[in-house]
CSV table of C-alpha atoms and ligand atoms in Angstrom, one decimal:
chain,number,residue,atom,x,y,z
C,1,MET,CA,104.8,151.9,115.1
C,2,ARG,CA,103.3,150.0,118.0
C,3,GLN,CA,100.1,148.2,117.1
C,4,PRO,CA,97.4,148.5,119.8
C,5,CYS,CA,96.6,145.0,121.3
C,6,SER,CA,92.9,145.7,120.7
C,7,GLU,CA,93.5,146.2,117.0
C,8,ILE,CA,95.9,143.5,116.2
C,9,GLU,CA,94.4,140.4,114.5
C,10,LEU,CA,94.7,137.0,116.1
C,11,LEU,CA,94.4,134.6,113.1
C,12,ALA,CA,93.7,130.9,113.7
C,13,PRO,CA,93.6,127.8,111.5
C,14,ALA,CA,90.6,125.6,110.9
C,15,GLY,CA,90.4,122.2,109.3
C,16,ASP,CA,86.6,122.1,109.5
C,17,LEU,CA,83.5,124.1,110.5
C,18,LEU,CA,83.6,123.0,114.1
C,19,ARG,CA,87.2,124.2,114.5
C,20,ALA,CA,86.4,127.5,112.7
C,21,LYS,CA,83.6,128.2,115.2
C,22,THR,CA,85.8,127.0,118.1
C,23,ALA,CA,88.6,129.4,117.0
C,24,ILE,CA,86.2,132.4,116.9
C,25,ARG,CA,84.5,131.5,120.2
C,26,TYR,CA,87.9,131.4,121.9
C,27,GLY,CA,88.9,134.8,120.6
C,28,ALA,CA,90.3,134.6,117.1
C,29,ASN,CA,89.5,137.8,115.0
C,30,ALA,CA,90.0,135.8,111.8
C,31,VAL,CA,90.2,132.2,110.6
C,32,TYR,CA,92.0,130.8,107.6
C,33,LEU,CA,90.8,127.6,106.0
C,34,GLY,CA,91.1,125.7,102.7
C,35,GLY,CA,88.5,124.8,100.2
C,36,LYS,CA,88.3,121.5,98.3
C,37,SER,CA,90.0,123.0,95.3
C,38,PHE,CA,93.3,125.0,94.6
C,39,SER,CA,94.5,124.7,98.2
C,40,LEU,CA,97.5,123.0,99.8
C,41,ARG,CA,97.2,120.8,102.9
C,42,SER,CA,95.4,118.1,100.8
C,43,ARG,CA,95.2,115.8,103.9
C,44,SER,CA,93.4,118.3,106.1
C,45,SER,CA,89.6,118.1,106.0
C,46,ASN,CA,89.0,120.9,103.6
C,47,PHE,CA,85.7,122.9,103.3
C,48,THR,CA,83.0,122.6,100.7
C,49,LEU,CA,81.7,125.8,99.3
C,50,GLU,CA,78.6,125.5,101.4
C,51,GLU,CA,80.7,125.1,104.6
C,52,ILE,CA,82.8,128.1,103.6
C,53,GLU,CA,79.5,130.1,103.3
C,54,GLN,CA,78.5,128.8,106.7
C,55,ALA,CA,81.8,129.8,108.2
C,56,CYS,CA,81.5,133.3,106.7
C,57,ARG,CA,78.0,133.6,108.1
C,58,TYR,CA,79.2,132.6,111.6
C,59,GLY,CA,82.2,134.9,111.3
C,60,GLU,CA,80.0,137.8,110.3
C,61,ALA,CA,77.7,137.2,113.3
C,62,HIS,CA,80.7,137.3,115.6
C,63,GLN,CA,82.7,140.1,113.9
C,64,ALA,CA,85.3,137.7,112.6
C,65,ARG,CA,86.8,137.4,109.1
C,66,ILE,CA,87.2,134.2,107.0
C,67,TYR,CA,90.3,133.9,104.8
C,68,VAL,CA,90.5,131.1,102.2
C,69,THR,CA,93.8,129.6,101.0
C,70,VAL,CA,94.0,129.3,97.2
C,71,ASN,CA,97.7,128.6,97.7
C,72,LEU,CA,98.3,125.7,95.3
C,73,ILE,CA,101.5,126.0,93.3
C,74,PRO,CA,99.8,125.4,89.9
C,75,HIS,CA,101.1,123.4,87.0
C,76,GLU,CA,99.7,124.0,83.5
C,77,GLU,CA,96.8,121.6,84.0
C,78,ASP,CA,95.7,123.1,87.3
C,79,PHE,CA,93.8,126.2,86.2
C,80,ALA,CA,90.5,124.7,84.9
C,81,GLY,CA,87.5,126.1,86.8
C,82,LEU,CA,89.6,128.6,88.8
C,83,PRO,CA,87.7,131.9,87.7
C,84,GLN,CA,84.3,130.3,88.7
C,85,TYR,CA,85.7,129.1,92.0
C,86,LEU,CA,87.0,132.6,92.8
C,87,ARG,CA,83.6,134.1,92.0
C,88,ASP,CA,82.0,131.5,94.2
C,89,LEU,CA,84.3,132.4,97.1
C,90,GLU,CA,83.5,136.1,96.7
C,91,ASN,CA,79.7,135.3,96.7
C,92,ALA,CA,80.2,133.1,99.8
C,93,GLY,CA,81.4,136.2,101.7
C,94,VAL,CA,85.1,135.4,102.1
C,95,SER,CA,87.1,138.4,103.4
C,96,ALA,CA,90.4,137.7,101.6
C,97,LEU,CA,92.3,135.0,99.7
C,98,ILE,CA,95.7,133.6,100.6
C,99,ILE,CA,97.6,133.0,97.4
C,100,ALA,CA,101.1,131.8,96.7
C,101,SER,CA,101.2,131.8,92.9
C,102,PRO,CA,101.7,135.0,90.8
C,103,ALA,CA,99.5,133.4,88.1
C,104,ILE,CA,96.6,132.9,90.6
C,105,MET,CA,97.1,136.4,91.9
C,106,LYS,CA,96.7,137.8,88.4
C,107,ILE,CA,93.6,135.7,87.7
C,108,THR,CA,92.1,136.8,91.0
C,109,ALA,CA,92.8,140.5,90.3
C,110,ASP,CA,91.2,140.1,86.9
C,111,THR,CA,88.2,138.1,88.0
C,112,ILE,CA,87.2,139.5,91.4
C,113,PRO,CA,89.2,142.8,91.6
C,114,ALA,CA,87.6,143.9,95.0
C,115,MET,CA,88.9,140.8,96.8
C,116,PRO,CA,91.9,141.5,99.1
C,117,ILE,CA,94.9,139.2,98.2
C,118,HIS,CA,97.2,138.0,101.0
C,119,GLY,CA,100.6,136.8,99.7
C,120,SER,CA,101.1,133.4,101.2
C,121,THR,CA,104.1,132.4,103.3
C,122,GLN,CA,104.9,129.9,100.5
C,123,LEU,CA,106.4,132.9,98.6
C,124,SER,CA,109.2,132.9,101.2
C,125,LEU,CA,109.1,136.7,101.2
C,126,THR,CA,112.0,138.1,103.3
C,127,ASN,CA,112.5,141.7,102.0
C,128,ALA,CA,110.6,144.9,101.4
C,129,LEU,CA,111.5,145.2,97.7
C,130,GLY,CA,109.7,142.0,96.9
C,131,ALA,CA,106.8,143.1,99.1
C,132,ARG,CA,106.4,146.4,97.1
C,133,PHE,CA,106.6,144.5,93.8
C,134,LEU,CA,103.8,142.2,94.9
C,135,LYS,CA,101.7,145.2,95.8
C,136,GLU,CA,102.3,147.2,92.7
C,137,ARG,CA,102.2,144.4,90.1
C,138,LEU,CA,100.0,141.7,91.6
C,139,HIS,CA,97.6,143.7,93.8
C,140,VAL,CA,98.7,142.0,97.0
C,141,THR,CA,97.2,143.8,100.1
C,142,ARG,CA,98.9,141.8,102.9
C,143,LEU,CA,102.0,139.8,103.1
C,144,VAL,CA,102.4,136.7,105.2
C,145,LEU,CA,106.1,137.0,105.9
C,146,ALA,CA,108.4,133.9,105.7
C,147,ARG,CA,109.0,132.1,109.0
C,148,GLU,CA,112.7,132.7,108.4
C,149,CYS,CA,112.5,136.4,109.3
C,150,SER,CA,113.9,137.7,112.5
C,151,LEU,CA,112.2,140.4,114.6
C,152,GLU,CA,114.5,143.0,113.2
C,153,GLN,CA,113.8,142.0,109.6
C,154,ILE,CA,110.0,142.0,110.4
C,155,ARG,CA,110.4,145.5,111.8
C,156,GLN,CA,112.3,146.7,108.7
C,157,ILE,CA,110.0,145.2,106.1
C,158,THR,CA,106.8,146.4,107.9
C,159,ALA,CA,108.3,149.9,108.1
C,160,ALA,CA,109.4,150.0,104.5
C,161,THR,CA,106.1,149.1,102.9
C,162,ASP,CA,102.5,150.2,103.4
C,163,LEU,CA,101.3,146.6,103.0
C,164,GLU,CA,99.9,144.9,106.0
C,165,THR,CA,102.3,142.2,107.4
C,166,GLU,CA,101.2,138.9,109.0
C,167,VAL,CA,103.6,136.9,111.1
C,168,PHE,CA,103.5,133.3,112.4
C,169,ILE,CA,103.6,133.2,116.2
C,170,HIS,CA,102.8,129.5,116.9
C,171,GLY,CA,102.9,126.0,115.4
C,172,GLY,CA,104.9,123.7,113.3
C,173,MET,CA,108.2,124.8,111.7
C,174,CYS,CA,110.2,123.4,108.8
C,175,VAL,CA,113.8,122.4,109.4
C,176,ASN,CA,114.4,123.3,105.7
C,177,TYR,CA,113.4,126.6,104.2
C,178,SER,CA,109.7,126.7,104.6
C,179,GLY,CA,107.9,126.3,101.2
C,180,ARG,CA,111.2,125.2,99.5
C,181,CYS,CA,111.6,121.7,100.9
C,182,THR,CA,111.7,118.6,98.7
C,183,LEU,CA,112.6,116.1,101.3
C,184,SER,CA,109.1,114.5,101.3
C,185,ASN,CA,109.1,114.5,97.5
C,186,ARG,CA,112.4,112.5,97.5
C,187,MET,CA,111.5,110.1,100.3
C,188,THR,CA,107.8,109.4,99.5
C,189,LEU,CA,107.0,111.0,96.2
C,190,ARG,CA,104.5,113.2,98.2
C,191,ASP,CA,105.0,116.8,97.2
C,192,ALA,CA,105.3,119.1,100.2
C,193,ASN,CA,104.7,122.1,98.0
C,194,ARG,CA,101.4,120.7,96.8
C,195,GLY,CA,100.2,119.9,100.4
C,196,GLY,CA,101.4,116.4,100.7
C,197,CYS,CA,104.3,116.6,103.1
C,198,ALA,CA,105.0,113.3,104.8
C,199,GLN,CA,107.1,115.2,107.4
C,200,SER,CA,110.2,113.1,106.6
C,201,CYS,CA,112.3,115.5,108.6
C,202,ARG,CA,110.5,114.2,111.7
C,203,TRP,CA,111.2,110.5,111.0
C,204,PHE,CA,113.8,108.6,113.0
C,205,TYR,CA,117.0,107.6,111.2
C,206,HIS,CA,120.1,105.6,111.9
C,207,LEU,CA,123.1,108.0,111.7
C,208,GLU,CA,126.2,106.5,110.1
C,209,ARG,CA,129.6,107.6,109.1
C,210,ASP,CA,131.8,105.3,107.0
C,211,GLN,CA,129.3,102.6,107.7
C,212,GLN,CA,129.8,103.1,111.5
C,213,ARG,CA,126.6,103.6,113.5
C,214,LEU,CA,126.9,106.9,115.4
C,215,ASP,CA,123.5,106.7,117.2
C,216,THR,CA,122.6,104.1,119.8
C,217,ASP,CA,119.2,102.6,119.9
C,218,PRO,CA,116.6,103.6,121.2
C,219,HIS,CA,117.8,107.2,120.6
C,220,LEU,CA,117.5,107.2,116.8
C,221,PHE,CA,118.4,110.4,115.1
C,222,SER,CA,115.8,112.9,113.9
C,223,MET,CA,116.2,116.3,112.3
C,224,GLY,CA,112.8,117.9,112.9
C,225,SER,CA,112.4,121.4,114.3
C,226,ARG,CA,110.8,122.3,117.5
C,227,ASP,CA,107.4,124.0,117.1
C,228,LEU,CA,107.2,127.8,117.2
C,229,CYS,CA,105.9,129.5,120.4
C,230,ALA,CA,106.2,133.3,120.4
C,231,VAL,CA,104.6,134.2,123.7
C,232,ARG,CA,107.8,136.2,124.7
C,233,GLU,CA,108.0,138.0,121.4
C,234,ILE,CA,104.4,139.3,121.1
C,235,ALA,CA,105.2,142.7,122.7
C,236,ALA,CA,108.1,143.2,120.3
C,237,LEU,CA,105.9,142.1,117.3
C,238,LEU,CA,103.3,144.7,118.4
C,239,ASP,CA,106.1,147.3,118.4
C,240,CYS,CA,107.0,146.2,114.8
C,241,GLY,CA,103.6,147.3,113.7
C,242,VAL,CA,102.5,143.9,112.2
C,243,ALA,CA,98.8,143.6,111.4
C,244,SER,CA,98.2,140.0,112.2
C,245,LEU,CA,99.5,137.2,114.4
C,246,LYS,CA,99.1,133.8,112.8
C,247,ILE,CA,98.7,130.4,114.5
C,248,GLU,CA,99.7,127.4,112.3
C,249,GLY,CA,97.8,124.1,112.3
C,250,ARG,CA,94.9,123.5,109.9
C,251,MET,CA,95.3,119.8,110.6
C,252,LYS,CA,95.4,120.2,114.4
C,253,THR,CA,92.5,119.2,116.7
C,254,GLU,CA,89.6,121.3,118.1
C,255,TYR,CA,91.4,121.2,121.5
C,256,TYR,CA,94.6,122.6,120.1
C,257,VAL,CA,92.8,125.4,118.3
C,258,ALA,CA,90.8,126.3,121.5
C,259,SER,CA,93.7,126.2,123.9
C,260,VAL,CA,96.2,128.0,121.8
C,261,VAL,CA,93.8,130.8,120.8
C,262,TYR,CA,92.6,131.0,124.4
C,263,GLY,CA,96.2,131.4,125.6
C,264,TYR,CA,97.2,134.1,123.1
C,265,ARG,CA,93.9,136.0,123.6
C,266,ARG,CA,94.5,136.2,127.3
C,267,LEU,CA,98.1,137.2,126.7
C,268,LEU,CA,97.0,140.1,124.4
C,269,ARG,CA,94.5,141.3,127.0
C,270,ALA,CA,97.2,141.2,129.7
C,271,LEU,CA,99.6,143.2,127.5
C,272,GLN,CA,96.9,145.7,126.8
C,273,GLU,CA,96.1,146.1,130.5
C,274,LYS,CA,99.8,146.4,131.5
C,275,ASN,CA,100.9,148.7,128.6
C,276,GLY,CA,102.9,145.9,126.9
C,277,VAL,CA,105.1,145.0,129.9
C,278,LEU,CA,104.7,141.7,131.7
C,279,SER,CA,106.9,140.2,134.4
C,280,GLU,CA,109.0,137.0,133.9
C,281,SER,CA,106.6,135.0,136.0
C,282,GLU,CA,103.6,136.3,134.0
C,283,LEU,CA,105.2,135.5,130.7
C,284,SER,CA,106.1,132.0,132.0
C,285,ALA,CA,102.5,131.5,133.1
C,286,TYR,CA,101.2,132.5,129.6
C,287,GLU,CA,103.7,130.3,127.9
C,288,GLN,CA,102.5,127.3,130.0
C,289,LEU,CA,98.9,128.2,129.2
C,290,VAL,CA,99.5,128.3,125.4
C,291,LEU,CA,101.6,125.1,125.5
C,292,ARG,CA,98.8,123.1,127.1
C,293,GLY,CA,97.5,122.5,123.6
C,294,GLU,CA,100.9,121.5,122.2
C,295,ASN,CA,102.3,118.0,121.8
C,296,ARG,CA,105.9,118.9,120.8
C,297,PRO,CA,108.7,120.9,122.4
C,298,ALA,CA,108.7,124.6,121.4
C,299,CYS,CA,111.2,127.3,120.5
C,300,THR,CA,111.2,130.9,119.3
C,301,GLY,CA,112.0,129.9,115.7
C,302,PHE,CA,113.8,132.7,113.8
C,303,LEU,CA,112.3,135.6,115.7
C,304,ALA,CA,115.0,135.9,118.3
C,305,GLY,CA,117.8,135.1,115.8
C,306,LYS,CA,119.1,132.2,113.9
C,307,PRO,CA,117.8,128.9,115.4
C,308,ASP,CA,120.6,126.7,116.9
C,309,ALA,CA,120.9,123.1,118.1
C,310,GLY,CA,118.5,124.0,121.0
C,311,SER,CA,115.7,124.5,118.3
C,312,GLN,CA,116.0,121.0,116.9
C,313,ILE,CA,114.6,117.6,118.0
C,314,TYR,CA,117.4,115.2,117.5
C,315,VAL,CA,116.1,112.2,119.4
C,316,ARG,CA,112.8,110.8,120.4
C,317,HIS,CA,110.8,113.0,122.8
C,318,GLY,CA,108.0,111.9,125.1
C,319,ASN,CA,105.6,114.7,124.4
C,320,ASP,CA,106.9,116.3,127.6
C,321,SER,CA,105.1,119.6,127.1
C,322,VAL,CA,101.6,118.1,127.1
C,323,SER,CA,100.2,118.7,130.5
C,324,HIS,CA,96.5,117.9,130.0
C,325,ASP,CA,94.4,115.3,128.2
C,326,PHE,CA,91.4,116.6,126.3
C,327,LEU,CA,88.3,114.7,127.7
C,328,GLY,CA,85.4,116.0,125.7
C,329,THR,CA,83.1,118.8,124.5
C,330,VAL,CA,80.1,120.2,126.3
C,331,LEU,CA,76.9,119.6,124.3
C,332,SER,CA,74.4,121.1,126.7
C,333,TYR,CA,73.9,122.4,130.2
C,334,GLU,CA,70.8,121.8,132.3
C,335,ALA,CA,70.8,124.7,134.8
C,336,GLU,CA,67.9,123.3,137.0
C,337,GLN,CA,69.6,119.9,137.5
C,338,GLY,CA,73.2,121.4,137.5
C,339,THR,CA,74.3,118.8,135.0
C,340,MET,CA,75.9,118.9,131.6
C,341,LEU,CA,76.0,116.5,128.6
C,342,VAL,CA,79.5,115.8,127.3
C,343,GLU,CA,80.7,114.2,124.1
C,344,THR,CA,83.8,112.3,125.1
C,345,ARG,CA,87.2,112.0,123.5
C,346,ASN,CA,89.8,110.5,126.0
C,347,PRO,CA,89.1,108.1,128.9
C,348,PHE,CA,88.2,109.5,132.4
C,349,ALA,CA,86.4,108.3,135.5
C,350,ALA,CA,84.0,109.3,138.3
C,351,GLY,CA,86.1,110.9,141.0
C,352,ASP,CA,88.6,112.6,138.6
C,353,ALA,CA,89.5,116.2,139.1
C,354,VAL,CA,88.9,118.0,135.8
C,355,GLU,CA,89.0,121.5,134.3
C,356,VAL,CA,86.5,123.4,132.0
C,357,LEU,CA,88.0,125.7,129.4
C,358,SER,CA,85.4,128.5,128.5
C,359,PRO,CA,86.1,131.4,126.2
C,360,GLY,CA,87.0,134.7,128.0
C,361,ARG,CA,87.1,133.4,131.5
C,362,GLU,CA,89.5,131.7,134.0
C,363,VAL,CA,89.9,127.9,133.8
C,364,ARG,CA,87.4,126.4,136.3
C,365,SER,CA,87.9,123.0,138.1
C,366,PHE,CA,85.7,120.5,139.8
C,367,ARG,CA,85.6,116.8,140.7
C,368,ILE,CA,83.2,114.5,138.7
C,369,ARG,CA,80.8,113.0,141.3
C,370,TRP,CA,79.0,110.6,138.9
C,371,LEU,CA,78.7,109.7,135.3
C,372,GLN,CA,75.6,108.5,133.5
C,373,ASN,CA,75.1,107.3,129.9
C,374,GLU,CA,72.2,108.4,127.7
C,375,GLN,CA,70.1,105.4,129.0
C,376,GLY,CA,70.4,106.8,132.6
C,377,GLU,CA,72.8,104.0,133.7
C,378,TYR,CA,75.6,105.0,136.1
C,379,LEU,CA,79.1,104.3,134.9
C,380,GLU,CA,82.5,104.2,136.7
C,381,LYS,CA,84.5,105.2,133.7
C,382,SER,CA,84.2,106.7,130.2
C,383,ARG,CA,86.1,104.3,128.0
C,384,ARG,CA,85.2,105.1,124.4
C,385,PRO,CA,85.4,108.3,122.4
C,386,MET,CA,82.3,110.0,121.0
C,387,ALA,CA,80.1,108.6,123.9
C,388,ARG,CA,77.5,111.1,125.3
C,389,LEU,CA,77.7,111.2,129.1
C,390,ARG,CA,75.9,113.3,131.7
C,391,MET,CA,77.6,114.5,134.9
C,392,PRO,CA,77.0,117.1,137.6
C,393,VAL,CA,78.9,120.4,137.3
C,394,PRO,CA,79.0,123.1,140.1
C,395,PHE,CA,78.9,126.1,137.8
C,396,ALA,CA,77.2,127.2,134.5
C,397,VAL,CA,78.8,126.0,131.3
C,398,SER,CA,78.0,126.6,127.6
C,399,PRO,CA,77.8,124.3,124.6
C,400,GLN,CA,81.3,123.8,123.0
C,401,ASP,CA,83.1,124.5,126.3
C,402,LEU,CA,85.9,121.9,126.6
C,403,LEU,CA,86.7,119.5,129.4
C,404,ARG,CA,90.3,118.4,130.2
C,405,LYS,CA,92.3,116.7,132.9
C,406,LYS,CA,95.8,117.2,134.1
C,407,LYS,CA,98.1,114.3,133.2
C,408,GLU,CA,99.5,112.4,136.1
C,409,GLY,CA,102.7,113.9,137.4
C,410,LYS,CA,102.1,117.3,135.7
U,1,SF4,S1,109.8,117.4,105.4
U,1,SF4,FE1,110.0,118.7,107.2
U,1,SF4,S2,111.1,120.5,106.5
U,1,SF4,FE2,110.3,119.5,104.7
U,1,SF4,S3,108.4,120.5,104.2
U,1,SF4,FE3,107.9,118.7,105.5
U,1,SF4,S4,107.9,119.4,107.6
U,1,SF4,FE4,108.9,121.0,106.3
């Protein structure tokens, strides 16, 4: 059954409080994040309980939900303190937990029975029978389907269960079966299934057969997957009746979160206005919009069928899909002077043509006439990150709007 665009959930990742707020400002209905305990992605900057509570308060004020990953694959020694942690999350105001382990599902259902449980994608669930089992025996209320499902399989599973289904629409893909890969464990002793993946599939290797080199430098061989971008599949996913569209990337930047959420939110609005039908040129424009936050080539993953050679990255790529540099975040706007204070990230100069990304409105452009540091000195260039610079802006902006610049030749 077709899911109305206005009701479908756009779910975004956040590695810290700033990114959680950014995702919500740019149009996410829900944000998922990890706490300091019992969560994968050990290298992402996970939230303290106090920060989770702050995220929940911000979410509540903006009609957005906060989901917390408790998706560790636990060994015997990993359970100490879990019941108290679960109670703390409930008290913080979390809307649901994302769990991979049947043991943690059972402890959650026993400890905080009212808490919705989302079955993590780490379960690699690809069929309705498994989905029903998780609902009946382990109180799962939503299933995050394996990335390895095609559109047709998503449709079948969603139709054959009354569980909500959640589907990845954007972000990193594993070249191995997601949640089942031990490449990183073998190569670096870092356990991918405990959040420590070293992304060994994306390294560059010499390719040999019978001690004969098959690759020629500098085109070393890699076996990483392109990232997922499902702009062209969103209308079909709405038809499948899925409840939530999920963006991957808890370790990605504030700019990635803002621009990807911004792009998909605008796409959903356009689909709503045009009854689910967009022209090829419109789809292509939304694809470009979404991919402005990406730094790797993209593909449609398993949605449109089995990925083939065109979905792989075999040789070095030059981040061809990145069209813009992220320049900084607006800290304040002084309406009377027509100026804004920006916290910088990448270099730029007076005279540059730049763009402002603001939630819910078209991208606006202007040329920087002058730059001033906090001491009031005029500068030709911004050279270092995290500097605070003032500049004139010909329209009103808001704190947390983002400034970017088209890369040369793009
Ligand atoms: S090594 Fe590659 S395929 Fe394996 S878990 Fe890490 S990203 Fe996925």
